[in-house]
Backbone as numpy.savetxt, mean C-alpha at the origin, in Angstrom:
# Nx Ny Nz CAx CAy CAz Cx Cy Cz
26.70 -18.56 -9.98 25.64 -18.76 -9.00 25.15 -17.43 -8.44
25.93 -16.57 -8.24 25.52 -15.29 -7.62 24.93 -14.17 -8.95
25.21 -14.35 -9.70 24.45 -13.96 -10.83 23.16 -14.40 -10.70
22.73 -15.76 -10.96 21.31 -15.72 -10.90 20.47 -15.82 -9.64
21.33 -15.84 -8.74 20.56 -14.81 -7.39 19.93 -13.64 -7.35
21.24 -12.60 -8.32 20.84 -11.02 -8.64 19.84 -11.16 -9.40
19.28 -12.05 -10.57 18.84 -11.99 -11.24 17.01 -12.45 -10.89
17.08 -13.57 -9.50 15.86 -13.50 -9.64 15.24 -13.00 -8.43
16.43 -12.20 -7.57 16.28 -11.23 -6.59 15.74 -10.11 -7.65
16.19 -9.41 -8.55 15.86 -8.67 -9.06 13.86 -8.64 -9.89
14.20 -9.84 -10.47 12.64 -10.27 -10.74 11.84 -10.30 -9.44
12.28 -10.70 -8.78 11.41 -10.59 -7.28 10.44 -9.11 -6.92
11.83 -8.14 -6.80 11.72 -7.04 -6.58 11.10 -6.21 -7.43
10.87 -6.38 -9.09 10.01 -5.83 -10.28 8.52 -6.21 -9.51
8.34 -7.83 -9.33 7.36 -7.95 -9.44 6.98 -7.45 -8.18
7.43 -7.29 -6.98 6.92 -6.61 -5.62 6.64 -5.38 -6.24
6.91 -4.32 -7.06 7.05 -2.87 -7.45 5.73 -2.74 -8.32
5.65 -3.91 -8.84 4.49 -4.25 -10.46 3.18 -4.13 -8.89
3.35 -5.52 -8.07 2.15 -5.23 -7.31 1.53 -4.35 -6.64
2.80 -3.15 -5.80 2.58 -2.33 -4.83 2.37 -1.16 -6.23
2.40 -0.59 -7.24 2.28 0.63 -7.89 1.55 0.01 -8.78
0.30 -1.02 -8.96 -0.73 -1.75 -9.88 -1.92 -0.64 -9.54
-2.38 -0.32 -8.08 -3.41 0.70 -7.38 -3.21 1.52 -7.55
-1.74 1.87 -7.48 -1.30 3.84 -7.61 -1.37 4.35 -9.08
-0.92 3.34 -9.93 -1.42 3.68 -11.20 -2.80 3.70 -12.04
-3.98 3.53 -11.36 -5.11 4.01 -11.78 -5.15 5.14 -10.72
-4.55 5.46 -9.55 -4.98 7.00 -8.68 -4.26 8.01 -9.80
-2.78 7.42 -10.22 -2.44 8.67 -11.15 -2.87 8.97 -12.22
-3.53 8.11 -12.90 -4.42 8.13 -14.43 -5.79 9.08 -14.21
-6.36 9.00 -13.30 -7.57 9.36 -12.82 -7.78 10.77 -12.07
-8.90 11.28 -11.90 -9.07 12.49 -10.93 -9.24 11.33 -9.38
-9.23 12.10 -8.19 -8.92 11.74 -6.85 -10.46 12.27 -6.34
-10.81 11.61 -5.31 -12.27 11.65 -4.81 -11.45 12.04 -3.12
-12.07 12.64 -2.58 -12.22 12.44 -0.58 -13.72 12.62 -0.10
-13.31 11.57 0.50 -14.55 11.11 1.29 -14.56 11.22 2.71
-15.50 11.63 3.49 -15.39 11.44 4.88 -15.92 9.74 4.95
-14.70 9.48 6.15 -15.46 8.07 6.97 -15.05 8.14 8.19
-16.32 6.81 8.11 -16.10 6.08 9.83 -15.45 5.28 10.16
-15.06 5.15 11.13 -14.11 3.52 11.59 -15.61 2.87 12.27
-15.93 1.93 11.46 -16.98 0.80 11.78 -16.04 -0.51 12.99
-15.19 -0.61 12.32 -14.60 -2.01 13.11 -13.17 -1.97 13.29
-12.73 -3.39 13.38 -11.20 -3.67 12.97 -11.23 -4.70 12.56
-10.20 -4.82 12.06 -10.11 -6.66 11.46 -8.27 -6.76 12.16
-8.99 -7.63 12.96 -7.67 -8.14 13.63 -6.87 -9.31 12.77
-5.36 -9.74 13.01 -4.93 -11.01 11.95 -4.21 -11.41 12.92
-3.00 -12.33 13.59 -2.27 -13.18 14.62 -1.10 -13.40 12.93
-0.30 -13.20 13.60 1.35 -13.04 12.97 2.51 -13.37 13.79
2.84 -14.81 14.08 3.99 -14.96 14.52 3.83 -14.49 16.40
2.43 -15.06 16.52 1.77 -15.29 17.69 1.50 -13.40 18.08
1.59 -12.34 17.03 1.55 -11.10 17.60 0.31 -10.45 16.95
-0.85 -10.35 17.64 -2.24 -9.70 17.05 -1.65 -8.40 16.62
-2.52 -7.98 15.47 -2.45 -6.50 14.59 -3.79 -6.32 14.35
-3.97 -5.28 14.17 -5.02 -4.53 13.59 -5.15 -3.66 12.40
-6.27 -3.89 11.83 -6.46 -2.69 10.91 -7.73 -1.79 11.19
-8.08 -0.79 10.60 -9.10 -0.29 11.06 -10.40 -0.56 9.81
-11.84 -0.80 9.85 -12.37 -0.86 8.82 -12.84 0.15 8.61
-13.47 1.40 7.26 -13.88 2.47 7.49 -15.05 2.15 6.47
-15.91 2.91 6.73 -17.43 3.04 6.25 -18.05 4.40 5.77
-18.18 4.44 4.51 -18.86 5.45 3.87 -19.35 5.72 2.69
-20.26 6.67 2.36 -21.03 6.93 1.11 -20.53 7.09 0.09
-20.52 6.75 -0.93 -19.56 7.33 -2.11 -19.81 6.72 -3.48
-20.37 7.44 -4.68 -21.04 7.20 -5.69 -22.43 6.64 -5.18
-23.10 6.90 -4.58 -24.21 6.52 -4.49 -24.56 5.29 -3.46
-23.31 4.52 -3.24 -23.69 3.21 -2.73 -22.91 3.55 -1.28
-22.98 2.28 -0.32 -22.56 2.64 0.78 -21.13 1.41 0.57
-20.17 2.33 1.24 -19.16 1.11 1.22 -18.15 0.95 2.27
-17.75 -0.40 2.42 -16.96 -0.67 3.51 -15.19 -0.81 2.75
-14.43 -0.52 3.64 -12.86 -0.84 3.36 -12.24 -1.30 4.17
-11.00 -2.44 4.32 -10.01 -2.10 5.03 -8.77 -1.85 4.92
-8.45 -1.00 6.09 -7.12 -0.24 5.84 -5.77 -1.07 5.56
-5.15 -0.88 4.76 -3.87 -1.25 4.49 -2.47 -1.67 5.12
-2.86 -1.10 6.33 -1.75 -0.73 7.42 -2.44 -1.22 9.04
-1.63 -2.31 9.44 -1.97 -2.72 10.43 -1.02 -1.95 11.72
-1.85 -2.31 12.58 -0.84 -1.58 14.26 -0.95 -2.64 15.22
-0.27 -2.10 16.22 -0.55 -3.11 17.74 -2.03 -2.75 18.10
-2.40 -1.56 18.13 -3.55 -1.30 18.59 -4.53 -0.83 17.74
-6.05 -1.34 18.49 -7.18 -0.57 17.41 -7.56 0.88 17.47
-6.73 1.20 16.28 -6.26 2.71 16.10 -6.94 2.94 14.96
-7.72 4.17 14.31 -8.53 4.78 15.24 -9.23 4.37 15.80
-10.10 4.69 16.58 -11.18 3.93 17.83 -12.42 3.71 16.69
-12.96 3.26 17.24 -14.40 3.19 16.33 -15.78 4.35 16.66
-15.74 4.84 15.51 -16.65 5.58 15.51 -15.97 7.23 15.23
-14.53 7.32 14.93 -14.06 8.22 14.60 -14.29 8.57 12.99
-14.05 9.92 12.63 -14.38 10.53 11.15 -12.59 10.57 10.98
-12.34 9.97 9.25 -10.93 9.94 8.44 -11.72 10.17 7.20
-10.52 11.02 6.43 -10.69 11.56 5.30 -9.94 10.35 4.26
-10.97 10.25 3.56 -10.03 9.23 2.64 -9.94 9.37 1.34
-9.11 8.73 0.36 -8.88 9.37 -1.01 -9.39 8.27 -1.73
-9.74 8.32 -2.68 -9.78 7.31 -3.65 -10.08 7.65 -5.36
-9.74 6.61 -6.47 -10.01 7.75 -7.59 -11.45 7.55 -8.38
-11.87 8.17 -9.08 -13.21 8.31 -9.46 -13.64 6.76 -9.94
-14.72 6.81 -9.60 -15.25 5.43 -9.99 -14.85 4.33 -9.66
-13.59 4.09 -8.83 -12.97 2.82 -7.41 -13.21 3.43 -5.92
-14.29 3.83 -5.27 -14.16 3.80 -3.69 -14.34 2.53 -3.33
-13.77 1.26 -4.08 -13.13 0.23 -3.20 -11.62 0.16 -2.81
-10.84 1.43 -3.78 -9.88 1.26 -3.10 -9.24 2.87 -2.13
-10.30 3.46 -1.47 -10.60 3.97 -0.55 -9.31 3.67 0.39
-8.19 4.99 0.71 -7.57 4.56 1.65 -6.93 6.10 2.16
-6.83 6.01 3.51 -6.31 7.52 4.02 -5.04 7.48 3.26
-4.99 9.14 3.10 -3.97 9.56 2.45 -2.38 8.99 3.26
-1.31 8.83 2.87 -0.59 8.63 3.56 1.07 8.55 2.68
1.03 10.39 1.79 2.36 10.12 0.73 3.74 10.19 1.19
4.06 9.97 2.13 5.19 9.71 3.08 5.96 8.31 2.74
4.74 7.84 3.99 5.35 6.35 3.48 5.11 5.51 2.18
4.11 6.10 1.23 4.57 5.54 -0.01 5.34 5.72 -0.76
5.97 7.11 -0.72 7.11 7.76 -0.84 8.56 6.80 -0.80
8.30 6.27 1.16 9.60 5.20 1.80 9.40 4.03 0.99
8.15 3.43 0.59 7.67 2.01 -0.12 8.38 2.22 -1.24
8.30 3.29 -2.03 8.60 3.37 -3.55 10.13 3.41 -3.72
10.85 4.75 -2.55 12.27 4.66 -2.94 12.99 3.31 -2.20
12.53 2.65 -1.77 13.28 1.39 -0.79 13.57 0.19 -2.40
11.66 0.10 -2.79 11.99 -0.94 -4.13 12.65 -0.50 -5.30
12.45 0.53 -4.88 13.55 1.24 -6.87 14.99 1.26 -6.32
15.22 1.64 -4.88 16.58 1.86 -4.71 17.38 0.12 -4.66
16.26 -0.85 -4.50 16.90 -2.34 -4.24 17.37 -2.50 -5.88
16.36 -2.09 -6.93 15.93 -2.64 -7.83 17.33 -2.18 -8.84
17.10 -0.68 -8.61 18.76 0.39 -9.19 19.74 -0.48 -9.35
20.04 -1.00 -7.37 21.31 -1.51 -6.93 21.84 -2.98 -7.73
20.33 -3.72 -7.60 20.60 -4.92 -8.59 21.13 -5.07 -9.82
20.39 -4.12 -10.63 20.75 -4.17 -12.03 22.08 -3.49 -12.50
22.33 -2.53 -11.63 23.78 -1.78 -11.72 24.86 -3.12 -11.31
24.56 -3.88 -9.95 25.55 -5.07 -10.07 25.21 -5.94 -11.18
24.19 -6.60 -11.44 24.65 -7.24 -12.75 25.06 -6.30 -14.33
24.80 -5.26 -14.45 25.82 -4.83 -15.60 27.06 -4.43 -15.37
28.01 -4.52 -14.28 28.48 -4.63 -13.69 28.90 -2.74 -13.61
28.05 -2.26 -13.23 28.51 -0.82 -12.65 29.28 -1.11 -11.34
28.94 -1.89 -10.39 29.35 -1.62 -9.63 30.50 -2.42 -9.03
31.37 -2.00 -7.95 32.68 -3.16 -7.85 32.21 -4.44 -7.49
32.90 -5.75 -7.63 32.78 -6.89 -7.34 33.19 -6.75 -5.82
């Protein structure tokens, strides 16, 4: 039974890794764009009765005008609206337009590889019972 726990804990965790590095792998295939933007809005969401925010940002890029929203929600509407952020995106997607931020994708990436390591090392059994 605890075997196929590891096992579809582990599938779990591929496919969380497949979704979160699906975007980063056309930024690494590609050359990188920065763009100046605006914070036009927020898009607020209610979570377990606790409002968040994201910020929306607005700007020119390939020709057309385009809107985004940010990835990363807060308690508060951070930046304010009407502030200038530098944002990255790779040639020919400024829909997926998002401030730089290689830190915490950095924490995102080693958290799922380090779950993912741990899994598969217990089921081949590297590690003690």
């Amino acid at each position: 039974m605890g075997t196929a726990i590891a096992w579809i804990a582990a599938g779990f965790v591929a496919l969380c890794l497949f979704l979160v590095a699906r975007p980063d792998w056309i930024r690494l295939r590609t050359i990188g764009r920065s763009v100046s933007a605006e914070v036009s809005g927020h898009r607020s969401q209610i979570h377990n009765n606790v409002r968040s925010y994201a910020a929306i940002y607005a700007f020119e890029a390939e020709g057309q005008h385009h809107e985004v929203i940010d990835q990363v929600y807060g308690a508060r509407e951070s930046p304010p609206v009407g502030t200038r952020v530098t944002l990255s995106y790779p040639v020919g997607r400024p829909d997926l337009a998002r401030p730089p931020r290689p830190l915490m994708w950095l924490w995102v990436y080693g958290v799922l590889l380090t779950m993912l390591v741990m899994l598969i090392a217990k089921l081949m059994g590297w590690l003690p019972r």
